[in-house]
CSV table of C-alpha atoms in Angstrom, one decimal:
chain,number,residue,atom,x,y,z
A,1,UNK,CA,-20.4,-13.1,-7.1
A,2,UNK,CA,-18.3,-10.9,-8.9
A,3,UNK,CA,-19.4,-7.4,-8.7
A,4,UNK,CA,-19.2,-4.8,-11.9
A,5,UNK,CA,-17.4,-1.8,-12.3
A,6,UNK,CA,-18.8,1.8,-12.8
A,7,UNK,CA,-17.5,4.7,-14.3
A,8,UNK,CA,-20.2,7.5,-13.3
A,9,UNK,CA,-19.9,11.5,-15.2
A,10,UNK,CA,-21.0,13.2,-12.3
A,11,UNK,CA,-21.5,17.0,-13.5
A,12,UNK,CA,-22.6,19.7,-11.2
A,13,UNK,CA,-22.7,18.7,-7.5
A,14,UNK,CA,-26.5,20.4,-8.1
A,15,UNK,CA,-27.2,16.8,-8.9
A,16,UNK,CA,-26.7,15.8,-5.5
A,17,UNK,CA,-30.2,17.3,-4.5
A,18,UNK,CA,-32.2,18.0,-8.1
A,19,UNK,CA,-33.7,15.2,-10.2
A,20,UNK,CA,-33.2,15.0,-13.8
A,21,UNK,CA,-32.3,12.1,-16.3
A,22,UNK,CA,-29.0,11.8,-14.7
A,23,UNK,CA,-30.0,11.5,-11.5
A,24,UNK,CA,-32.8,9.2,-11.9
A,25,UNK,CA,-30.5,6.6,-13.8
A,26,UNK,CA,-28.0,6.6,-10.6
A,27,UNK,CA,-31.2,6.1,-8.6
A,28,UNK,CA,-32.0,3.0,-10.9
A,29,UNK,CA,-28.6,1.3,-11.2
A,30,UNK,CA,-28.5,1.6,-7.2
A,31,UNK,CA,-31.6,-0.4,-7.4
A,32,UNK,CA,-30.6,-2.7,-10.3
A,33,UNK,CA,-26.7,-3.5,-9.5
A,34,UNK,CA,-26.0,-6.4,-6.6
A,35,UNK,CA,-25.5,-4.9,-3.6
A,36,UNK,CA,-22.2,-4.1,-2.9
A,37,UNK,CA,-20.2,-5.4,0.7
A,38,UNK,CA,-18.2,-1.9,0.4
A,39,UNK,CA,-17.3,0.9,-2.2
A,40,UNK,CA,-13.8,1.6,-3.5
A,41,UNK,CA,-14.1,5.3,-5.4
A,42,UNK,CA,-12.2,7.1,-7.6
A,43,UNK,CA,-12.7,10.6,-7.4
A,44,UNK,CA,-11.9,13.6,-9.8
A,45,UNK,CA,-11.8,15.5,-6.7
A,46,UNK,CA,-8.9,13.8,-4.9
A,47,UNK,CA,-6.0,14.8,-6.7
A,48,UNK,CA,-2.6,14.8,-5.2
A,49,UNK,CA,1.1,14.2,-5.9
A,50,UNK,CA,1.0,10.7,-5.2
A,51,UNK,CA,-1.6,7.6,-4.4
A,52,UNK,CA,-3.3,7.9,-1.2
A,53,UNK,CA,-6.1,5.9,0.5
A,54,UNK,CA,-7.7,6.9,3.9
A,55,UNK,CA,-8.4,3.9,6.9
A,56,UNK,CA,-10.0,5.9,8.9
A,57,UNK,CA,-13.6,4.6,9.9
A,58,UNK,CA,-15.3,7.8,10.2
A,59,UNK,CA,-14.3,9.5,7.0
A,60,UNK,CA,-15.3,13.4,7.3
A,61,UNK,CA,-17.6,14.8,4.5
A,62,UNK,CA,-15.5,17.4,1.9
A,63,UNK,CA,-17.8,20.4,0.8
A,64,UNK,CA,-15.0,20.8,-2.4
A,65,UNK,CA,-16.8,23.5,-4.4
A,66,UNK,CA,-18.0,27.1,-4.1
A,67,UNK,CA,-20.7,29.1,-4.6
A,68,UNK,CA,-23.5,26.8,-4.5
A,69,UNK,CA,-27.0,27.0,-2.6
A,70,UNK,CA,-27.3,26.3,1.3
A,71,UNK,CA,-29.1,23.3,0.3
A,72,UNK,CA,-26.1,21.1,-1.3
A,73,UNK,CA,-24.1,22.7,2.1
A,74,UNK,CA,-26.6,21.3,4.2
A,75,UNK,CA,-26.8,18.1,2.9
A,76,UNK,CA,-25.2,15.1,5.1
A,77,UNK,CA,-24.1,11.3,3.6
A,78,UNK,CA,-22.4,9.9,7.2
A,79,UNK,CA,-21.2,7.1,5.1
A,80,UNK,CA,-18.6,4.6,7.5
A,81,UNK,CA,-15.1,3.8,6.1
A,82,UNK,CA,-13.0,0.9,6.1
A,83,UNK,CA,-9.8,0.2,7.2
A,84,UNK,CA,-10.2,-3.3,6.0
A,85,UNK,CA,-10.8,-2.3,2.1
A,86,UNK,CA,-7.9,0.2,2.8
A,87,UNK,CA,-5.3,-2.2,3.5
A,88,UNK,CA,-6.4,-4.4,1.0
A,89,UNK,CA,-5.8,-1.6,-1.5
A,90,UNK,CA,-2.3,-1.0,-0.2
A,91,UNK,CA,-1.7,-4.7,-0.4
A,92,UNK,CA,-2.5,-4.4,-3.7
A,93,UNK,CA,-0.7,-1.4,-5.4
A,94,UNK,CA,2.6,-2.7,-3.2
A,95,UNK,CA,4.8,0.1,-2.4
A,96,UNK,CA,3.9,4.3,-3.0
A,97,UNK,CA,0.8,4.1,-1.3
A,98,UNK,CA,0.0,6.5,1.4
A,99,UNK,CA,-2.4,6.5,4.1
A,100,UNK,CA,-3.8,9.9,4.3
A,101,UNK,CA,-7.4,10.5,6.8
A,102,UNK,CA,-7.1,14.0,6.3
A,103,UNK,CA,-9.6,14.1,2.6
A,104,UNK,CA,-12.2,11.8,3.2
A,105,UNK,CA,-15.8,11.8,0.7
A,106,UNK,CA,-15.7,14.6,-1.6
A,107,UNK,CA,-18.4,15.5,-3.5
A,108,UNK,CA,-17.0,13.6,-7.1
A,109,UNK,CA,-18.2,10.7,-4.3
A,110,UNK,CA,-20.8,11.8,-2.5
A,111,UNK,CA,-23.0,13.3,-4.9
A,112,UNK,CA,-23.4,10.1,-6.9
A,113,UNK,CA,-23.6,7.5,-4.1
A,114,UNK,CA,-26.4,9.8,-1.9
A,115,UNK,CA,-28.5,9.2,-4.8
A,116,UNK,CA,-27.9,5.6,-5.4
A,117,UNK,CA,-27.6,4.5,-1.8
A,118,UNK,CA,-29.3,7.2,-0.1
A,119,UNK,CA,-29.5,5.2,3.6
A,120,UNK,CA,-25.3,5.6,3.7
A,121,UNK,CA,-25.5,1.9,4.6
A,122,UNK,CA,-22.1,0.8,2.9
A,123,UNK,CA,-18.6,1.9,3.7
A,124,UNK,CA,-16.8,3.5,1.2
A,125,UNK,CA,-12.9,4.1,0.8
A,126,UNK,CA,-11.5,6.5,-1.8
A,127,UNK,CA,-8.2,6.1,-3.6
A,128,UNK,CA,-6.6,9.4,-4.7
A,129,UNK,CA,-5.1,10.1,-8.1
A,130,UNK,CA,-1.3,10.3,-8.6
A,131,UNK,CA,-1.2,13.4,-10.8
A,132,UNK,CA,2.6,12.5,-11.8
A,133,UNK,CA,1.4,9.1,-12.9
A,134,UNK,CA,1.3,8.4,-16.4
A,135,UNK,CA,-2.3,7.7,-18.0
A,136,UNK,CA,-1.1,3.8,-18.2
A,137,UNK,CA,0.5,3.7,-14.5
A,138,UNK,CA,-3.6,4.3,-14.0
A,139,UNK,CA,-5.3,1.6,-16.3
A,140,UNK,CA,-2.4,-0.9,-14.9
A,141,UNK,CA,-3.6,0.2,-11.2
A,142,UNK,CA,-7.1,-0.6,-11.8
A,143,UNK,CA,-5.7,-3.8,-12.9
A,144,UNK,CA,-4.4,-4.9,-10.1
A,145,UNK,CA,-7.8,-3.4,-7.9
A,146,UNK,CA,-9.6,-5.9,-10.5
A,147,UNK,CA,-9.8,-9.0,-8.2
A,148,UNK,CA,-11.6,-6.7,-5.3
A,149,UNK,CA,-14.9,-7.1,-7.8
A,150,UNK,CA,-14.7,-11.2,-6.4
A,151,UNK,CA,-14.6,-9.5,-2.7
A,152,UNK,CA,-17.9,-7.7,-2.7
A,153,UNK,CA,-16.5,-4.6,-3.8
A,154,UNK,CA,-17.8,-1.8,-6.4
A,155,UNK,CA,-15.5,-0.3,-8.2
A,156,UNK,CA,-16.8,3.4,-9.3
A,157,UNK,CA,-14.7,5.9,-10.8
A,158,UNK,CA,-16.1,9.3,-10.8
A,159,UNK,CA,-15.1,12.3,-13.3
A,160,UNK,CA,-16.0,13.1,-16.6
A,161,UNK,CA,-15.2,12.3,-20.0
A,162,UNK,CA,-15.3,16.0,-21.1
A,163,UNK,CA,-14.6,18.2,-19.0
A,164,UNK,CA,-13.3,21.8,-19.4
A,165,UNK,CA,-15.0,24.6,-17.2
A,166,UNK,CA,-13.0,27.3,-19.1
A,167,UNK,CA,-15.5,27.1,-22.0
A,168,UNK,CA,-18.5,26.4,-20.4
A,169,UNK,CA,-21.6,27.4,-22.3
A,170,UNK,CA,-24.6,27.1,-19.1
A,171,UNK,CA,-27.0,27.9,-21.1
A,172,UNK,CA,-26.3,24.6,-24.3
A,173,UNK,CA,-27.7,22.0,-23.7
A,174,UNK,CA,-25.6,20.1,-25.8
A,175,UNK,CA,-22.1,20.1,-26.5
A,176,UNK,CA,-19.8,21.8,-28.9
A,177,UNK,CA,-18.3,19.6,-32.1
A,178,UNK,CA,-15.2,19.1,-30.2
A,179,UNK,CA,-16.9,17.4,-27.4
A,180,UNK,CA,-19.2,15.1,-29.1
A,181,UNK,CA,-16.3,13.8,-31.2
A,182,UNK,CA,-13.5,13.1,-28.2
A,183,UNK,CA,-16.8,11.5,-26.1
A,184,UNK,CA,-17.5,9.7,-28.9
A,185,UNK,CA,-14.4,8.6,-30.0
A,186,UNK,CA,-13.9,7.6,-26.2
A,187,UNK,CA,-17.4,5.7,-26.5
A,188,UNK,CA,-16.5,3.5,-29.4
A,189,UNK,CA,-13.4,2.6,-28.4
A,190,UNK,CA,-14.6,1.3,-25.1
A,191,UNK,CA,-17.7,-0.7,-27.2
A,192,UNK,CA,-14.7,-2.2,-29.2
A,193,UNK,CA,-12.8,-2.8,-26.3
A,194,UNK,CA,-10.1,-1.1,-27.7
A,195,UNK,CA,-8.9,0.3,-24.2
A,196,UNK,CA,-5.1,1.2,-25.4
A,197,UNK,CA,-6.8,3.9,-27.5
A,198,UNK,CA,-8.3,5.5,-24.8
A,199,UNK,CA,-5.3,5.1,-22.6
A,200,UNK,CA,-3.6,6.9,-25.0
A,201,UNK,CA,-6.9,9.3,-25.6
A,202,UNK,CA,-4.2,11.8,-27.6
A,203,UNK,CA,-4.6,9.7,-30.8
A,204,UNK,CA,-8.3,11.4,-30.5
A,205,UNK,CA,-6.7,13.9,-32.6
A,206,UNK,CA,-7.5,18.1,-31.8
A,207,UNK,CA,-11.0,17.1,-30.5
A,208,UNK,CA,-8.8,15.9,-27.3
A,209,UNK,CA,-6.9,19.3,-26.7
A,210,UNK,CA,-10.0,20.8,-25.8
A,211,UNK,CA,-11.5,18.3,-23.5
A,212,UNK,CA,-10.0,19.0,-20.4
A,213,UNK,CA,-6.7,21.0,-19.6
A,214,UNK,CA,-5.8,18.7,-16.9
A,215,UNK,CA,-6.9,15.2,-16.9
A,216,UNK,CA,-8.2,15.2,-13.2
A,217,UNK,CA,-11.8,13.9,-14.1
A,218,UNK,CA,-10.4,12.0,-17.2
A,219,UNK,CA,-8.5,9.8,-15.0
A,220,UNK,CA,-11.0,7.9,-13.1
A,221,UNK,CA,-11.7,5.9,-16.0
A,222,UNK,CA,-9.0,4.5,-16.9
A,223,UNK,CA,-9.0,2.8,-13.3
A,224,UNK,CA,-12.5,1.6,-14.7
A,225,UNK,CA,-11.7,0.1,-17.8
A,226,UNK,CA,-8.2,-1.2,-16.2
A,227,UNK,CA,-10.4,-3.0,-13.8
A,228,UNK,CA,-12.6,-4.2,-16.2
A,229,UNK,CA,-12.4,-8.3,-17.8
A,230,UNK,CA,-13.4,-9.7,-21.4
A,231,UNK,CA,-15.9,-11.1,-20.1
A,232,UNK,CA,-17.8,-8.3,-18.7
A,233,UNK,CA,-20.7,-6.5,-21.1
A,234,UNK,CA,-20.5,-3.2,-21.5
A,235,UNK,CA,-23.3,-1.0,-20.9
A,236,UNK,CA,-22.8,3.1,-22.4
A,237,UNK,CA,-26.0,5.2,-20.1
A,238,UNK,CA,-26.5,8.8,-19.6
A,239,UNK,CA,-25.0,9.2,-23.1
A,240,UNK,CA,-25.0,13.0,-23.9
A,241,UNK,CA,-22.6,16.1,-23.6
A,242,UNK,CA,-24.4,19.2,-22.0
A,243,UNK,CA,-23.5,22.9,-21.5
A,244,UNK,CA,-21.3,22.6,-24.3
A,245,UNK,CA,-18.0,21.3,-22.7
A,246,UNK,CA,-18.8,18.6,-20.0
A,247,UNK,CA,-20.0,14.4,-20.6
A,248,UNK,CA,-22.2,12.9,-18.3
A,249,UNK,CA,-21.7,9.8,-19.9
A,250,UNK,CA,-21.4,6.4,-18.0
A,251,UNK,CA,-19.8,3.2,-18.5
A,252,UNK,CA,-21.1,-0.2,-16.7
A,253,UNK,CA,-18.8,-2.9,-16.8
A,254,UNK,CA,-21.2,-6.2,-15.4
């Protein structure tokens, strides 16, 4: 069975521990989606100077973010690795891919999967994004990942579409001009399957200056839609901008 591929916008890591209409449709697709052997993630998160995968079996949980309540602190996802899904992955990309065990889950991860597989029953691996990498050296990387779907392995890349914490608005709750129109530009080309234009998300016009200054959370779908197939339907969910400047929308490739 070939399993789909997810791109997730994750938001706040308050989402990890509050329930809201984001939150609840993780819970469902966790309930809905074939259950996968093992996870391969992209997070926003784990961003570095070149691609890098951990084999360790006991990854160590990453508390990436600051000022937040004791609760999110507190909160544990003991979630196994695999070395067998890492080597794989190196197998796959070929050459420039390091084995690094010191990340392990960060929250771009963990804050999505505790609410979708809350028991921590199925080992996940994350794959690092090369910040020198062009935006196609990542859409032709989740290419090659592609055939892992036929393996037992979900494919979810974790950012957002919009995402620029410099103008923040927390008290919107829906987004600035700009942010509809480069999340919906991003939306329709994806329904059209028109994945060069989103590749090359400039084209957006001056929508796309303002949604994000660094592509970190951008990124993780282009492994999505790279590791996508024509013959997958496409499924837009959580569809919305919030706070002004950030997209929680999600793509489901099945």
């Amino acid at each position: 069975m070939k399993l789909p591929v997810l791109f997730v916008g994750h938001g706040s890591p308050m989402n990890a521990v509050e329930d809201n209409e984001f939150t609840n449709k993780w819970k469902a697709l966790g309930k809905s989606l074939p259950r996968p052997k093992v996870i391969l993630a992209v997070s926003a998160h784990w961003y570095t100077a070149s691609t890098r995968t951990s084999d360790t079996r006991e990854p160590r949980m990453i508390y990436d973010m600051y000022g937040f309540p004791k609760e999110l602190y507190d909160l544990k996802y003991p979630v196994e690795g695999s070395p067998e899904l890492a080597g794989k992955i190196s197998d796959l990309l070929k050459e420039g891919v390091i084995t690094d065990n010191r990340w392990g889950i960060d929250h771009g991860t963990w804050s999505v999967l505790c609410r979708m597989y809350p028991d921590a029953d199925i080992p996940v691996v994350q794959l690092s994004i090369d910040f020198n990498a062009a935006p196609e050296a990542h859409f032709e990387m989740g290419k090659k990942l592609s055939q892992l779907r036929k393996e037992g392995v979900l494919i979810i890349g974790s950012g957002n579409v919009v995402h620029n914490l410099s103008l923040i608005n927390w008290g919107m709750s829906g987004g600035f001009d700009w942010a509809h129109e480069f999340d919906d530009y991003v939306k329709q080309n994806i329904l059209d399957r028109n994945f060069e234009a989103v590749v090359n998300y400039g084209k957006a016009g001056k929508c796309a200056e303002k949604a994000f200054y660094t592509p970190d959370h951008f990124y993780p779908l282009l492994y999505v839609l790279g590791a996508a197939d024509a013959a997958d339907d496409i499924r837009v969910f959580n569809d919305s901008c919030i706070m002004g400047s950030m997209s929680m929308t999600g793509y489901l490739f099945s």
